[in-house]
């Protein structure tokens, strides 16, 4: 293996977010290419096409935000808000279960 290949592997291992970032960039570029292809071959009216593009853009934005949030959570761990919500739900479940046991 060449020194260049070894350096690339070492850099990738040192920065796990690089793979995720590369995936997100690739997804955005692929989505843009899809939009261009859709415009090129669109069999519908201009206003309908613009509406579809706007809707697809909003969906892509939401998908990208979910992917970034998931990647961040995998690297940093779950958010405090999410952990608190889960703890509250677990406490409610425990409280309800103990009430139902004491009612019998």
PDB file of N, CA and C in Angstrom:
ATOM      1  N   UNK A   1       0.839  -1.160   0.000  1.00  0.00           N
ATOM      2  CA  UNK A   1       0.000   0.000   0.000  1.00  0.00           C
ATOM      3  C   UNK A   1       0.894   1.235   0.000  1.00  0.00           C
ATOM      4  N   UNK A   2       0.522   2.221  -0.797  1.00  0.00           N
ATOM      5  CA  UNK A   2       1.349   3.420  -0.903  1.00  0.00           C
ATOM      6  C   UNK A   2       1.145   4.321   0.309  1.00  0.00           C
ATOM      7  N   UNK A   3       2.095   5.227   0.499  1.00  0.00           N
ATOM      8  CA  UNK A   3       2.000   6.172   1.614  1.00  0.00           C
ATOM      9  C   UNK A   3       0.756   7.042   1.489  1.00  0.00           C
ATOM     10  N   UNK A   4       0.406   7.383   0.257  1.00  0.00           N
ATOM     11  CA  UNK A   4      -0.767   8.220   0.012  1.00  0.00           C
ATOM     12  C   UNK A   4      -2.041   7.499   0.470  1.00  0.00           C
ATOM     13  N   UNK A   5      -2.164   6.210   0.153  1.00  0.00           N
ATOM     14  CA  UNK A   5      -3.326   5.425   0.567  1.00  0.00           C
ATOM     15  C   UNK A   5      -3.373   5.278   2.080  1.00  0.00           C
ATOM     16  N   UNK A   6      -2.217   5.032   2.699  1.00  0.00           N
ATOM     17  CA  UNK A   6      -2.168   4.892   4.149  1.00  0.00           C
ATOM     18  C   UNK A   6      -2.571   6.187   4.844  1.00  0.00           C
ATOM     19  N   UNK A   7      -2.146   7.329   4.277  1.00  0.00           N
ATOM     20  CA  UNK A   7      -2.497   8.622   4.866  1.00  0.00           C
ATOM     21  C   UNK A   7      -3.996   8.860   4.756  1.00  0.00           C
ATOM     22  N   UNK A   8      -4.601   8.512   3.609  1.00  0.00           N
ATOM     23  CA  UNK A   8      -6.040   8.685   3.426  1.00  0.00           C
ATOM     24  C   UNK A   8      -6.817   7.835   4.436  1.00  0.00           C
ATOM     25  N   UNK A   9      -6.393   6.610   4.653  1.00  0.00           N
ATOM     26  CA  UNK A   9      -7.059   5.719   5.606  1.00  0.00           C
ATOM     27  C   UNK A   9      -6.909   6.262   7.029  1.00  0.00           C
ATOM     28  N   UNK A  10      -5.717   6.734   7.376  1.00  0.00           N
ATOM     29  CA  UNK A  10      -5.479   7.294   8.708  1.00  0.00           C
ATOM     30  C   UNK A  10      -6.324   8.545   8.925  1.00  0.00           C
ATOM     31  N   UNK A  11      -6.435   9.403   7.900  1.00  0.00           N
ATOM     32  CA  UNK A  11      -7.253  10.612   8.011  1.00  0.00           C
ATOM     33  C   UNK A  11      -8.722  10.252   8.206  1.00  0.00           C
ATOM     34  N   UNK A  12      -9.199   9.250   7.475  1.00  0.00           N
ATOM     35  CA  UNK A  12     -10.595   8.831   7.585  1.00  0.00           C
ATOM     36  C   UNK A  12     -10.868   8.260   8.974  1.00  0.00           C
ATOM     37  N   UNK A  13      -9.944   7.464   9.509  1.00  0.00           N
ATOM     38  CA  UNK A  13     -10.116   6.884  10.840  1.00  0.00           C
ATOM     39  C   UNK A  13     -10.087   7.955  11.924  1.00  0.00           C
ATOM     40  N   UNK A  14      -9.304   9.011  11.706  1.00  0.00           N
ATOM     41  CA  UNK A  14      -9.191  10.080  12.691  1.00  0.00           C
ATOM     42  C   UNK A  14     -10.424  10.969  12.700  1.00  0.00           C
ATOM     43  N   UNK A  15     -11.167  11.014  11.602  1.00  0.00           N
ATOM     44  CA  UNK A  15     -12.328  11.892  11.496  1.00  0.00           C
ATOM     45  C   UNK A  15     -13.533  11.108  10.982  1.00  0.00           C
ATOM     46  N   UNK A  16     -14.297  10.457  11.884  1.00  0.00           N
ATOM     47  CA  UNK A  16     -15.434   9.642  11.440  1.00  0.00           C
ATOM     48  C   UNK A  16     -16.546  10.467  10.795  1.00  0.00           C
ATOM     49  N   UNK A  17     -16.625  11.755  11.083  1.00  0.00           N
ATOM     50  CA  UNK A  17     -17.658  12.604  10.480  1.00  0.00           C
ATOM     51  C   UNK A  17     -17.393  12.835   8.996  1.00  0.00           C
ATOM     52  N   UNK A  18     -16.163  12.606   8.537  1.00  0.00           N
ATOM     53  CA  UNK A  18     -15.826  12.836   7.132  1.00  0.00           C
ATOM     54  C   UNK A  18     -16.671  11.941   6.230  1.00  0.00           C
ATOM     55  N   UNK A  19     -16.862  10.682   6.605  1.00  0.00           N
ATOM     56  CA  UNK A  19     -17.672   9.777   5.790  1.00  0.00           C
ATOM     57  C   UNK A  19     -19.127  10.238   5.759  1.00  0.00           C
ATOM     58  N   UNK A  20     -19.642  10.654   6.894  1.00  0.00           N
ATOM     59  CA  UNK A  20     -21.018  11.133   6.953  1.00  0.00           C
ATOM     60  C   UNK A  20     -21.175  12.402   6.147  1.00  0.00           C
ATOM     61  N   UNK A  21     -20.220  13.307   6.287  1.00  0.00           N
ATOM     62  CA  UNK A  21     -20.271  14.558   5.527  1.00  0.00           C
ATOM     63  C   UNK A  21     -20.205  14.276   4.037  1.00  0.00           C
ATOM     64  N   UNK A  22     -19.354  13.360   3.641  1.00  0.00           N
ATOM     65  CA  UNK A  22     -19.234  13.013   2.228  1.00  0.00           C
ATOM     66  C   UNK A  22     -20.535  12.419   1.717  1.00  0.00           C
ATOM     67  N   UNK A  23     -21.190  11.608   2.531  1.00  0.00           N
ATOM     68  CA  UNK A  23     -22.472  11.024   2.132  1.00  0.00           C
ATOM     69  C   UNK A  23     -23.521  12.108   1.943  1.00  0.00           C
ATOM     70  N   UNK A  24     -23.605  13.046   2.894  1.00  0.00           N
ATOM     71  CA  UNK A  24     -24.599  14.116   2.808  1.00  0.00           C
ATOM     72  C   UNK A  24     -24.351  14.978   1.584  1.00  0.00           C
ATOM     73  N   UNK A  25     -23.094  15.314   1.325  1.00  0.00           N
ATOM     74  CA  UNK A  25     -22.763  16.102   0.134  1.00  0.00           C
ATOM     75  C   UNK A  25     -23.158  15.328  -1.125  1.00  0.00           C
ATOM     76  N   UNK A  26     -22.869  14.053  -1.151  1.00  0.00           N
ATOM     77  CA  UNK A  26     -23.238  13.233  -2.307  1.00  0.00           C
ATOM     78  C   UNK A  26     -24.743  13.163  -2.494  1.00  0.00           C
ATOM     79  N   UNK A  27     -25.474  13.063  -1.383  1.00  0.00           N
ATOM     80  CA  UNK A  27     -26.938  13.017  -1.456  1.00  0.00           C
ATOM     81  C   UNK A  27     -27.500  14.320  -2.002  1.00  0.00           C
ATOM     82  N   UNK A  28     -26.948  15.442  -1.555  1.00  0.00           N
ATOM     83  CA  UNK A  28     -27.413  16.743  -2.035  1.00  0.00           C
ATOM     84  C   UNK A  28     -27.102  16.911  -3.524  1.00  0.00           C
ATOM     85  N   UNK A  29     -25.915  16.510  -3.939  1.00  0.00           N
ATOM     86  CA  UNK A  29     -25.553  16.607  -5.359  1.00  0.00           C
ATOM     87  C   UNK A  29     -26.440  15.694  -6.191  1.00  0.00           C
ATOM     88  N   UNK A  30     -26.696  14.495  -5.701  1.00  0.00           N
ATOM     89  CA  UNK A  30     -27.584  13.577  -6.410  1.00  0.00           C
ATOM     90  C   UNK A  30     -28.998  14.127  -6.519  1.00  0.00           C
ATOM     91  N   UNK A  31     -29.460  14.746  -5.442  1.00  0.00           N
ATOM     92  CA  UNK A  31     -30.805  15.338  -5.465  1.00  0.00           C
ATOM     93  C   UNK A  31     -30.874  16.475  -6.472  1.00  0.00           C
ATOM     94  N   UNK A  32     -29.833  17.300  -6.510  1.00  0.00           N
ATOM     95  CA  UNK A  32     -29.802  18.406  -7.473  1.00  0.00           C
ATOM     96  C   UNK A  32     -29.814  17.870  -8.902  1.00  0.00           C
ATOM     97  N   UNK A  33     -29.058  16.810  -9.149  1.00  0.00           N
ATOM     98  CA  UNK A  33     -29.046  16.203 -10.483  1.00  0.00           C
ATOM     99  C   UNK A  33     -30.428  15.652 -10.826  1.00  0.00           C
ATOM    100  N   UNK A  34     -31.106  15.089  -9.854  1.00  0.00           N
ATOM    101  CA  UNK A  34     -32.459  14.584 -10.067  1.00  0.00           C
ATOM    102  C   UNK A  34     -33.435  15.696 -10.406  1.00  0.00           C
ATOM    103  N   UNK A  35     -33.302  16.835  -9.736  1.00  0.00           N
ATOM    104  CA  UNK A  35     -34.169  17.981 -10.025  1.00  0.00           C
ATOM    105  C   UNK A  35     -33.936  18.470 -11.446  1.00  0.00           C
ATOM    106  N   UNK A  36     -32.677  18.569 -11.840  1.00  0.00           N
ATOM    107  CA  UNK A  36     -32.357  19.011 -13.208  1.00  0.00           C
ATOM    108  C   UNK A  36     -32.942  18.037 -14.221  1.00  0.00           C
ATOM    109  N   UNK A  37     -32.797  16.753 -13.984  1.00  0.00           N
ATOM    110  CA  UNK A  37     -33.352  15.754 -14.902  1.00  0.00           C
ATOM    111  C   UNK A  37     -34.873  15.851 -14.950  1.00  0.00           C
ATOM    112  N   UNK A  38     -35.491  16.071 -13.799  1.00  0.00           N
ATOM    113  CA  UNK A  38     -36.947  16.191 -13.760  1.00  0.00           C
ATOM    114  C   UNK A  38     -37.410  17.410 -14.541  1.00  0.00           C
ATOM    115  N   UNK A  39     -36.686  18.497 -14.399  1.00  0.00           N
ATOM    116  CA  UNK A  39     -37.042  19.702 -15.169  1.00  0.00           C
ATOM    117  C   UNK A  39     -36.890  19.464 -16.666  1.00  0.00           C
ATOM    118  N   UNK A  40     -35.848  18.781 -17.013  1.00  0.00           N
ATOM    119  CA  UNK A  40     -35.555  18.539 -18.431  1.00  0.00           C
ATOM    120  C   UNK A  40     -36.646  17.678 -19.082  1.00  0.00           C
ATOM    121  N   UNK A  41     -37.106  16.683 -18.362  1.00  0.00           N
ATOM    122  CA  UNK A  41     -38.060  15.732 -18.932  1.00  0.00           C
ATOM    123  C   UNK A  41     -39.490  15.916 -18.405  1.00  0.00           C
ATOM    124  N   UNK A  42     -39.754  17.034 -17.736  1.00  0.00           N
ATOM    125  CA  UNK A  42     -41.063  17.243 -17.112  1.00  0.00           C
ATOM    126  C   UNK A  42     -42.178  17.340 -18.155  1.00  0.00           C
ATOM    127  N   UNK A  43     -43.203  16.496 -18.044  1.00  0.00           N
ATOM    128  CA  UNK A  43     -44.315  16.551 -18.988  1.00  0.00           C
ATOM    129  C   UNK A  43     -45.461  17.443 -18.484  1.00  0.00           C
ATOM    130  N   UNK A  44     -45.232  18.229 -17.436  1.00  0.00           N
ATOM    131  CA  UNK A  44     -46.303  19.026 -16.865  1.00  0.00           C
ATOM    132  C   UNK A  44     -46.042  20.514 -17.031  1.00  0.00           C
ATOM    133  N   UNK A  45     -46.990  21.332 -16.616  1.00  0.00           N
ATOM    134  CA  UNK A  45     -46.891  22.777 -16.787  1.00  0.00           C
ATOM    135  C   UNK A  45     -45.809  23.369 -15.893  1.00  0.00           C
ATOM    136  N   UNK A  46     -45.423  24.583 -16.232  1.00  0.00           N
ATOM    137  CA  UNK A  46     -44.408  25.289 -15.446  1.00  0.00           C
ATOM    138  C   UNK A  46     -44.804  25.493 -13.995  1.00  0.00           C
ATOM    139  N   UNK A  47     -46.020  26.027 -13.734  1.00  0.00           N
ATOM    140  CA  UNK A  47     -46.412  26.228 -12.331  1.00  0.00           C
ATOM    141  C   UNK A  47     -46.456  24.906 -11.540  1.00  0.00           C
ATOM    142  N   UNK A  48     -46.938  23.849 -12.165  1.00  0.00           N
ATOM    143  CA  UNK A  48     -46.977  22.555 -11.480  1.00  0.00           C
ATOM    144  C   UNK A  48     -45.564  22.058 -11.204  1.00  0.00           C
ATOM    145  N   UNK A  49     -44.676  22.219 -12.169  1.00  0.00           N
ATOM    146  CA  UNK A  49     -43.287  21.802 -11.993  1.00  0.00           C
ATOM    147  C   UNK A  49     -42.635  22.589 -10.866  1.00  0.00           C
ATOM    148  N   UNK A  50     -42.864  23.905 -10.820  1.00  0.00           N
ATOM    149  CA  UNK A  50     -42.286  24.727  -9.748  1.00  0.00           C
ATOM    150  C   UNK A  50     -42.834  24.289  -8.387  1.00  0.00           C
ATOM    151  N   UNK A  51     -44.113  23.991  -8.331  1.00  0.00           N
ATOM    152  CA  UNK A  51     -44.707  23.507  -7.082  1.00  0.00           C
ATOM    153  C   UNK A  51     -44.047  22.202  -6.655  1.00  0.00           C
ATOM    154  N   UNK A  52     -43.905  21.275  -7.603  1.00  0.00           N
ATOM    155  CA  UNK A  52     -43.270  19.988  -7.294  1.00  0.00           C
ATOM    156  C   UNK A  52     -41.836  20.166  -6.831  1.00  0.00           C
ATOM    157  N   UNK A  53     -41.110  21.072  -7.475  1.00  0.00           N
ATOM    158  CA  UNK A  53     -39.713  21.329  -7.094  1.00  0.00           C
ATOM    159  C   UNK A  53     -39.660  21.904  -5.686  1.00  0.00           C
ATOM    160  N   UNK A  54     -40.549  22.845  -5.394  1.00  0.00           N
ATOM    161  CA  UNK A  54     -40.589  23.447  -4.062  1.00  0.00           C
ATOM    162  C   UNK A  54     -40.870  22.368  -3.009  1.00  0.00           C
ATOM    163  N   UNK A  55     -41.848  21.511  -3.275  1.00  0.00           N
ATOM    164  CA  UNK A  55     -42.181  20.449  -2.325  1.00  0.00           C
ATOM    165  C   UNK A  55     -41.015  19.482  -2.143  1.00  0.00           C
ATOM    166  N   UNK A  56     -40.392  19.133  -3.257  1.00  0.00           N
ATOM    167  CA  UNK A  56     -39.246  18.207  -3.187  1.00  0.00           C
ATOM    168  C   UNK A  56     -38.082  18.849  -2.431  1.00  0.00           C
ATOM    169  N   UNK A  57     -37.872  20.136  -2.637  1.00  0.00           N
ATOM    170  CA  UNK A  57     -36.813  20.853  -1.919  1.00  0.00           C
ATOM    171  C   UNK A  57     -37.054  20.846  -0.418  1.00  0.00           C
ATOM    172  N   UNK A  58     -38.312  21.058  -0.017  1.00  0.00           N
ATOM    173  CA  UNK A  58     -38.641  21.024   1.405  1.00  0.00           C
ATOM    174  C   UNK A  58     -38.418  19.626   1.982  1.00  0.00           C
ATOM    175  N   UNK A  59     -38.782  18.611   1.202  1.00  0.00           N
ATOM    176  CA  UNK A  59     -38.573  17.233   1.654  1.00  0.00           C
ATOM    177  C   UNK A  59     -37.077  16.923   1.776  1.00  0.00           C
ATOM    178  N   UNK A  60     -36.296  17.373   0.795  1.00  0.00           N
ATOM    179  CA  UNK A  60     -34.845  17.146   0.853  1.00  0.00           C
ATOM    180  C   UNK A  60     -34.222  17.860   2.050  1.00  0.00           C
ATOM    181  N   UNK A  61     -34.711  19.063   2.335  1.00  0.00           N
ATOM    182  CA  UNK A  61     -34.205  19.799   3.487  1.00  0.00           C
ATOM    183  C   UNK A  61     -34.487  19.032   4.774  1.00  0.00           C
ATOM    184  N   UNK A  62     -35.710  18.544   4.907  1.00  0.00           N
ATOM    185  CA  UNK A  62     -36.067  17.772   6.099  1.00  0.00           C
ATOM    186  C   UNK A  62     -35.228  16.498   6.191  1.00  0.00           C
ATOM    187  N   UNK A  63     -35.034  15.825   5.057  1.00  0.00           N
ATOM    188  CA  UNK A  63     -34.214  14.606   5.048  1.00  0.00           C
ATOM    189  C   UNK A  63     -32.777  14.912   5.451  1.00  0.00           C
ATOM    190  N   UNK A  64     -32.231  16.008   4.918  1.00  0.00           N
ATOM    191  CA  UNK A  64     -30.849  16.385   5.247  1.00  0.00           C
ATOM    192  C   UNK A  64     -30.722  16.729   6.729  1.00  0.00           C
ATOM    193  N   UNK A  65     -31.724  17.427   7.278  1.00  0.00           N
ATOM    194  CA  UNK A  65     -31.680  17.762   8.699  1.00  0.00           C
ATOM    195  C   UNK A  65     -31.746  16.509   9.564  1.00  0.00           C
ATOM    196  N   UNK A  66     -32.597  15.552   9.166  1.00  0.00           N
ATOM    197  CA  UNK A  66     -32.675  14.284   9.913  1.00  0.00           C
ATOM    198  C   UNK A  66     -31.348  13.524   9.831  1.00  0.00           C
ATOM    199  N   UNK A  67     -30.750  13.495   8.641  1.00  0.00           N
ATOM    200  CA  UNK A  67     -29.479  12.779   8.475  1.00  0.00           C
ATOM    201  C   UNK A  67     -28.380  13.432   9.301  1.00  0.00           C
ATOM    202  N   UNK A  68     -28.333  14.761   9.279  1.00  0.00           N
ATOM    203  CA  UNK A  68     -27.313  15.470  10.057  1.00  0.00           C
ATOM    204  C   UNK A  68     -27.530  15.258  11.555  1.00  0.00           C
ATOM    205  N   UNK A  69     -28.792  15.300  11.986  1.00  0.00           N
ATOM    206  CA  UNK A  69     -29.089  15.088  13.395  1.00  0.00           C
ATOM    207  C   UNK A  69     -28.701  13.675  13.823  1.00  0.00           C
ATOM    208  N   UNK A  70     -29.019  12.696  12.969  1.00  0.00           N
ATOM    209  CA  UNK A  70     -28.658  11.312  13.277  1.00  0.00           C
ATOM    210  C   UNK A  70     -27.154  11.120  13.339  1.00  0.00           C
ATOM    211  N   UNK A  71     -26.443  11.737  12.406  1.00  0.00           N
ATOM    212  CA  UNK A  71     -24.978  11.632  12.400  1.00  0.00           C
ATOM    213  C   UNK A  71     -24.396  12.292  13.642  1.00  0.00           C
ATOM    214  N   UNK A  72     -24.925  13.463  13.986  1.00  0.00           N
ATOM    215  CA  UNK A  72     -24.443  14.173  15.174  1.00  0.00           C
ATOM    216  C   UNK A  72     -24.695  13.332  16.421  1.00  0.00           C
ATOM    217  N   UNK A  73     -25.875  12.716  16.486  1.00  0.00           N
ATOM    218  CA  UNK A  73     -26.212  11.902  17.659  1.00  0.00           C
ATOM    219  C   UNK A  73     -25.316  10.670  17.761  1.00  0.00           C
ATOM    220  N   UNK A  74     -24.981  10.071  16.610  1.00  0.00           N
ATOM    221  CA  UNK A  74     -24.087   8.906  16.641  1.00  0.00           C
ATOM    222  C   UNK A  74     -22.708   9.292  17.145  1.00  0.00           C
ATOM    223  N   UNK A  75     -22.259  10.508  16.832  1.00  0.00           N
ATOM    224  CA  UNK A  75     -20.926  10.946  17.246  1.00  0.00           C
ATOM    225  C   UNK A  75     -20.947  11.466  18.682  1.00  0.00           C
ATOM    226  N   UNK A  76     -21.962  12.302  18.996  1.00  0.00           N
ATOM    227  CA  UNK A  76     -21.999  12.959  20.300  1.00  0.00           C
ATOM    228  C   UNK A  76     -22.807  12.191  21.341  1.00  0.00           C
ATOM    229  N   UNK A  77     -23.673  11.317  20.916  1.00  0.00           N
ATOM    230  CA  UNK A  77     -24.574  10.631  21.831  1.00  0.00           C
ATOM    231  C   UNK A  77     -25.933  11.314  21.791  1.00  0.00           C
ATOM    232  N   UNK A  78     -26.923  10.737  22.436  1.00  0.00           N
ATOM    233  CA  UNK A  78     -28.268  11.304  22.392  1.00  0.00           C
ATOM    234  C   UNK A  78     -28.332  12.672  23.059  1.00  0.00           C
ATOM    235  N   UNK A  79     -29.240  13.511  22.601  1.00  0.00           N
ATOM    236  CA  UNK A  79     -29.370  14.855  23.165  1.00  0.00           C
ATOM    237  C   UNK A  79     -30.003  14.785  24.550  1.00  0.00           C
ATOM    238  N   UNK A  80     -29.746  15.796  25.343  1.00  0.00           N
ATOM    239  CA  UNK A  80     -30.290  15.875  26.692  1.00  0.00           C
ATOM    240  C   UNK A  80     -31.815  15.946  26.625  1.00  0.00           C
ATOM    241  N   UNK A  81     -32.350  16.725  25.676  1.00  0.00           N
ATOM    242  CA  UNK A  81     -33.803  16.847  25.545  1.00  0.00           C
ATOM    243  C   UNK A  81     -34.441  15.488  25.263  1.00  0.00           C
ATOM    244  N   UNK A  82     -33.821  14.732  24.379  1.00  0.00           N
ATOM    245  CA  UNK A  82     -34.371  13.424  24.044  1.00  0.00           C
ATOM    246  C   UNK A  82     -34.295  12.479  25.243  1.00  0.00           C
ATOM    247  N   UNK A  83     -33.194  12.533  25.963  1.00  0.00           N
ATOM    248  CA  UNK A  83     -33.053  11.693  27.152  1.00  0.00           C
ATOM    249  C   UNK A  83     -34.074  12.073  28.221  1.00  0.00           C
ATOM    250  N   UNK A  84     -34.317  13.383  28.387  1.00  0.00           N
ATOM    251  CA  UNK A  84     -35.309  13.835  29.370  1.00  0.00           C
ATOM    252  C   UNK A  84     -36.708  13.377  28.966  1.00  0.00           C
ATOM    253  N   UNK A  85     -37.042  13.502  27.704  1.00  0.00           N
ATOM    254  CA  UNK A  85     -38.360  13.068  27.224  1.00  0.00           C
ATOM    255  C   UNK A  85     -38.533  11.572  27.451  1.00  0.00           C
ATOM    256  N   UNK A  86     -37.494  10.800  27.178  1.00  0.00           N
ATOM    257  CA  UNK A  86     -37.567   9.348  27.391  1.00  0.00           C
ATOM    258  C   UNK A  86     -37.703   9.023  28.875  1.00  0.00           C
ATOM    259  N   UNK A  87     -36.978   9.732  29.730  1.00  0.00           N
ATOM    260  CA  UNK A  87     -37.059   9.499  31.175  1.00  0.00           C
ATOM    261  C   UNK A  87     -38.460   9.828  31.693  1.00  0.00           C
ATOM    262  N   UNK A  88     -39.050  10.930  31.204  1.00  0.00           N
ATOM    263  CA  UNK A  88     -40.406  11.292  31.626  1.00  0.00           C
ATOM    264  C   UNK A  88     -41.414  10.237  31.172  1.00  0.00           C
ATOM    265  N   UNK A  89     -41.269   9.757  29.949  1.00  0.00           N
ATOM    266  CA  UNK A  89     -42.170   8.721  29.441  1.00  0.00           C
ATOM    267  C   UNK A  89     -42.027   7.443  30.266  1.00  0.00           C
ATOM    268  N   UNK A  90     -40.800   7.073  30.587  1.00  0.00           N
ATOM    269  CA  UNK A  90     -40.566   5.880  31.400  1.00  0.00           C
ATOM    270  C   UNK A  90     -41.177   6.045  32.795  1.00  0.00           C
ATOM    271  N   UNK A  91     -41.051   7.245  33.378  1.00  0.00           N
ATOM    272  CA  UNK A  91     -41.614   7.505  34.702  1.00  0.00           C
ATOM    273  C   UNK A  91     -43.133   7.411  34.669  1.00  0.00           C
ATOM    274  N   UNK A  92     -43.749   7.969  33.610  1.00  0.00           N
ATOM    275  CA  UNK A  92     -45.199   7.871  33.461  1.00  0.00           C
ATOM    276  C   UNK A  92     -45.634   6.413  33.351  1.00  0.00           C
ATOM    277  N   UNK A  93     -44.910   5.648  32.526  1.00  0.00           N
ATOM    278  CA  UNK A  93     -45.239   4.226  32.367  1.00  0.00           C
ATOM    279  C   UNK A  93     -45.124   3.486  33.697  1.00  0.00           C
ATOM    280  N   UNK A  94     -44.077   3.769  34.448  1.00  0.00           N
ATOM    281  CA  UNK A  94     -43.873   3.122  35.748  1.00  0.00           C
ATOM    282  C   UNK A  94     -44.998   3.492  36.710  1.00  0.00           C
ATOM    283  N   UNK A  95     -45.367   4.786  36.733  1.00  0.00           N
ATOM    284  CA  UNK A  95     -46.427   5.268  37.608  1.00  0.00           C
ATOM    285  C   UNK A  95     -47.755   4.598  37.257  1.00  0.00           C
ATOM    286  N   UNK A  96     -48.062   4.520  35.967  1.00  0.00           N
ATOM    287  CA  UNK A  96     -49.302   3.879  35.530  1.00  0.00           C
ATOM    288  C   UNK A  96     -49.313   2.387  35.866  1.00  0.00           C
ATOM    289  N   UNK A  97     -48.168   1.741  35.675  1.00  0.00           N
ATOM    290  CA  UNK A  97     -48.081   0.305  35.974  1.00  0.00           C
ATOM    291  C   UNK A  97     -48.247   0.064  37.474  1.00  0.00           C
ATOM    292  N   UNK A  98     -47.665   0.914  38.322  1.00  0.00           N
ATOM    293  CA  UNK A  98     -47.781   0.717  39.771  1.00  0.00           C
ATOM    294  C   UNK A  98     -49.200   0.995  40.239  1.00  0.00           C
ATOM    295  N   UNK A  99     -49.890   1.951  39.610  1.00  0.00           N
ATOM    296  CA  UNK A  99     -51.291   2.220  39.942  1.00  0.00           C
ATOM    297  C   UNK A  99     -52.176   1.023  39.601  1.00  0.00           C
ATOM    298  N   UNK A 100     -51.928   0.450  38.433  1.00  0.00           N
ATOM    299  CA  UNK A 100     -52.767  -0.681  38.010  1.00  0.00           C
ATOM    300  C   UNK A 100     -52.498  -1.902  38.900  1.00  0.00           C
ATOM    301  N   UNK A 101     -51.281  -2.070  39.385  1.00  0.00           N
ATOM    302  CA  UNK A 101     -50.977  -3.188  40.291  1.00  0.00           C
ATOM    303  C   UNK A 101     -51.646  -2.984  41.647  1.00  0.00           C
ATOM    304  N   UNK A 102     -51.657  -1.750  42.133  1.00  0.00           N
ATOM    305  CA  UNK A 102     -52.244  -1.498  43.457  1.00  0.00           C
ATOM    306  C   UNK A 102     -53.768  -1.521  43.409  1.00  0.00           C
ATOM    307  N   UNK A 103     -54.342  -1.345  42.228  1.00  0.00           N
ATOM    308  CA  UNK A 103     -55.799  -1.391  42.093  1.00  0.00           C
ATOM    309  C   UNK A 103     -56.320  -2.808  42.162  1.00  0.00           C
ATOM    310  N   UNK A 104     -55.484  -3.799  41.930  1.00  0.00           N
ATOM    311  CA  UNK A 104     -55.907  -5.220  41.928  1.00  0.00           C
ATOM    312  C   UNK A 104     -55.782  -5.826  43.250  1.00  0.00           C
TER     313      UNK A 104
END
